[in-house]
Amino acid sequence: MKRLVKLYFLLAVALVAVALSSCDSDVIYDKYNHTPLVGWEKNDTLSFDVPPVKDAGRYRLELGLRTSTSFPFTGLSLVVEHTVEPGHMLYTDTVNCRLADEKGNVLGNGVSCFQYNFIVSDISLNKGDSLHICVRHIMKREIMPGISDVGLKLTRR
């Protein structure tokens, strides 16, 4: 009998854990593209394709960034271009990512690899709209070392 009670208790704990860790229903898209740690070249544009949204409304576009300790700067400037389809409406945002403070202390989360999140923009989409998004760095240095991944997340507001 005690064994059965233990089993039911473990099953209940597992169900609660699954329910609490389930995906956020407001997240429409969340994907990362890998870049070579030795260097992300200036002409290497990262592309993301967001499938058609099911509902019209306001959405937030966020940029995720993962870096290593080999990233040589305190900041990173990126251009994020997103095209809304249908209609071919092109929007361009410049995102200035502050990665360390004036003393060189890293502002991201992590120990040897660091995670950052930056708001790109809030956008209005109609039902059935999709997005094609391109991200590239606009730093003076041609090859940017220490960036491992760049990601985009679209959430409903």
Coordinates of C-alpha atoms in Angstrom, one line a residue:
M1 CA 0.0 0.0 0.0
K2 CA 2.8 2.4 0.9
R3 CA 4.5 1.6 -2.4
L4 CA 1.3 2.6 -4.3
V5 CA 1.0 5.9 -2.3
K6 CA 4.6 6.7 -3.2
L7 CA 4.0 6.0 -6.8
Y8 CA 0.9 8.3 -6.9
F9 CA 2.9 11.0 -5.1
L10 CA 5.8 10.7 -7.6
L11 CA 3.3 10.8 -10.5
A12 CA 1.6 13.9 -9.0
V13 CA 5.0 15.7 -8.6
A14 CA 5.9 14.8 -12.2
L15 CA 2.6 16.2 -13.5
V16 CA 3.1 19.4 -11.6
A17 CA 6.7 19.7 -12.9
V18 CA 5.5 19.2 -16.5
A19 CA 2.7 21.8 -16.0
L20 CA 5.0 24.4 -14.6
S21 CA 7.7 23.9 -17.2
S22 CA 5.3 23.9 -20.2
C23 CA 6.0 26.3 -23.0
D24 CA 4.8 29.9 -22.7
S25 CA 1.8 30.1 -25.0
D26 CA 2.6 33.7 -25.9
V27 CA 5.9 32.7 -27.5
I28 CA 5.3 32.4 -31.3
Y29 CA 8.9 31.8 -32.4
D30 CA 12.2 31.2 -30.7
K31 CA 15.3 30.1 -32.6
Y32 CA 19.0 30.5 -32.5
N33 CA 21.5 30.4 -35.4
H34 CA 25.1 29.3 -34.6
T35 CA 28.1 31.5 -35.7
P36 CA 31.7 30.3 -35.7
L37 CA 33.4 31.2 -32.4
V38 CA 36.6 32.1 -34.3
G39 CA 34.7 34.9 -36.0
W40 CA 31.4 36.0 -37.4
E41 CA 32.2 37.7 -40.7
K42 CA 30.6 41.1 -41.5
N43 CA 29.1 39.7 -44.8
D44 CA 27.6 36.6 -43.1
T45 CA 24.0 37.5 -42.6
L46 CA 21.9 35.3 -40.4
S47 CA 18.4 34.6 -41.6
F48 CA 15.2 33.6 -39.7
D49 CA 11.8 32.7 -41.1
V50 CA 8.8 33.1 -38.8
P51 CA 5.8 31.2 -40.0
P52 CA 2.4 32.9 -40.4
V53 CA 0.9 34.1 -37.1
K54 CA -2.5 32.8 -36.2
D55 CA -3.9 36.0 -34.7
A56 CA -3.7 39.7 -35.5
G57 CA -2.1 41.8 -32.8
R58 CA 0.9 43.4 -31.2
Y59 CA 4.1 41.3 -31.1
R60 CA 7.5 41.9 -29.5
L61 CA 10.7 41.0 -31.4
E62 CA 13.7 40.2 -29.2
L63 CA 17.2 39.4 -30.0
G64 CA 19.2 36.8 -28.0
L65 CA 23.0 36.7 -28.0
R66 CA 25.4 34.2 -26.7
T67 CA 29.1 35.1 -26.3
S68 CA 32.3 33.6 -24.9
T69 CA 35.0 35.2 -22.9
S70 CA 36.9 35.8 -26.2
F71 CA 34.6 38.6 -27.3
P72 CA 36.9 41.6 -27.3
F73 CA 34.5 44.5 -26.9
T74 CA 32.1 46.0 -24.4
G75 CA 29.4 46.3 -27.0
L76 CA 28.1 45.1 -30.3
S77 CA 26.1 46.9 -33.0
L78 CA 23.7 44.9 -35.1
V79 CA 21.3 45.6 -37.9
V80 CA 18.0 43.7 -37.8
E81 CA 15.9 43.8 -41.0
H82 CA 12.5 42.2 -41.0
T83 CA 10.2 41.9 -43.9
V84 CA 6.5 41.4 -43.3
E85 CA 4.9 39.1 -45.9
P86 CA 2.6 39.4 -47.7
G87 CA 3.1 43.0 -48.7
H88 CA 7.0 43.1 -48.7
M89 CA 7.0 45.8 -45.9
L90 CA 10.7 46.1 -44.9
Y91 CA 11.7 47.5 -41.5
T92 CA 15.2 48.1 -40.3
D93 CA 16.4 48.4 -36.7
T94 CA 19.9 49.1 -35.3
V95 CA 20.4 47.3 -32.0
N96 CA 23.3 48.5 -29.9
C97 CA 24.0 45.7 -27.5
R98 CA 25.8 46.7 -24.3
L99 CA 27.7 43.6 -23.1
A100 CA 29.9 45.0 -20.4
D101 CA 30.0 48.0 -18.2
E102 CA 32.7 50.7 -18.2
K103 CA 34.9 48.6 -15.8
G104 CA 34.7 45.6 -18.1
N105 CA 32.3 43.6 -16.0
V106 CA 30.2 41.3 -18.1
L107 CA 26.4 42.2 -18.0
G108 CA 25.2 38.8 -19.3
N109 CA 24.2 35.7 -17.5
G110 CA 26.7 32.8 -17.3
V111 CA 30.2 31.9 -16.3
S112 CA 32.3 31.3 -19.4
C113 CA 29.5 31.7 -21.9
F114 CA 27.2 34.6 -21.5
Q115 CA 23.5 35.1 -22.5
Y116 CA 22.0 38.4 -23.4
N117 CA 18.5 39.5 -24.5
F118 CA 17.6 42.8 -26.2
I119 CA 14.3 44.2 -27.3
V120 CA 14.4 45.0 -31.1
S121 CA 10.9 46.4 -31.6
D122 CA 7.2 46.0 -31.1
I123 CA 5.3 45.3 -34.3
S124 CA 1.7 44.9 -35.4
L125 CA 0.9 41.9 -37.5
N126 CA -2.3 40.8 -39.2
K127 CA -3.5 37.2 -39.2
G128 CA -1.5 35.2 -41.6
D129 CA 1.5 37.6 -41.7
S130 CA 4.9 36.0 -41.7
L131 CA 8.4 37.5 -41.2
H132 CA 11.7 37.1 -42.9
I133 CA 14.4 38.4 -40.6
C134 CA 18.1 39.1 -41.4
V135 CA 20.7 40.0 -38.7
R136 CA 24.3 41.2 -39.4
H137 CA 26.9 43.0 -37.4
I138 CA 28.0 46.5 -38.4
M139 CA 31.2 46.7 -36.3
K140 CA 34.4 48.2 -37.9
R141 CA 36.2 44.9 -37.5
E142 CA 35.5 42.5 -40.4
I143 CA 35.5 39.3 -38.3
M144 CA 33.9 39.4 -34.9
P145 CA 35.2 36.6 -32.6
G146 CA 33.5 35.3 -29.5
I147 CA 29.9 35.3 -30.6
S148 CA 28.5 31.7 -30.6
D149 CA 24.8 32.2 -31.3
V150 CA 22.3 34.8 -32.3
G151 CA 18.7 34.2 -31.8
L152 CA 15.3 35.8 -32.3
K153 CA 12.1 35.4 -30.3
L154 CA 8.7 36.7 -31.2
T155 CA 6.1 37.0 -28.5
R156 CA 2.5 38.1 -28.5
R157 CA 1.9 41.3 -26.4

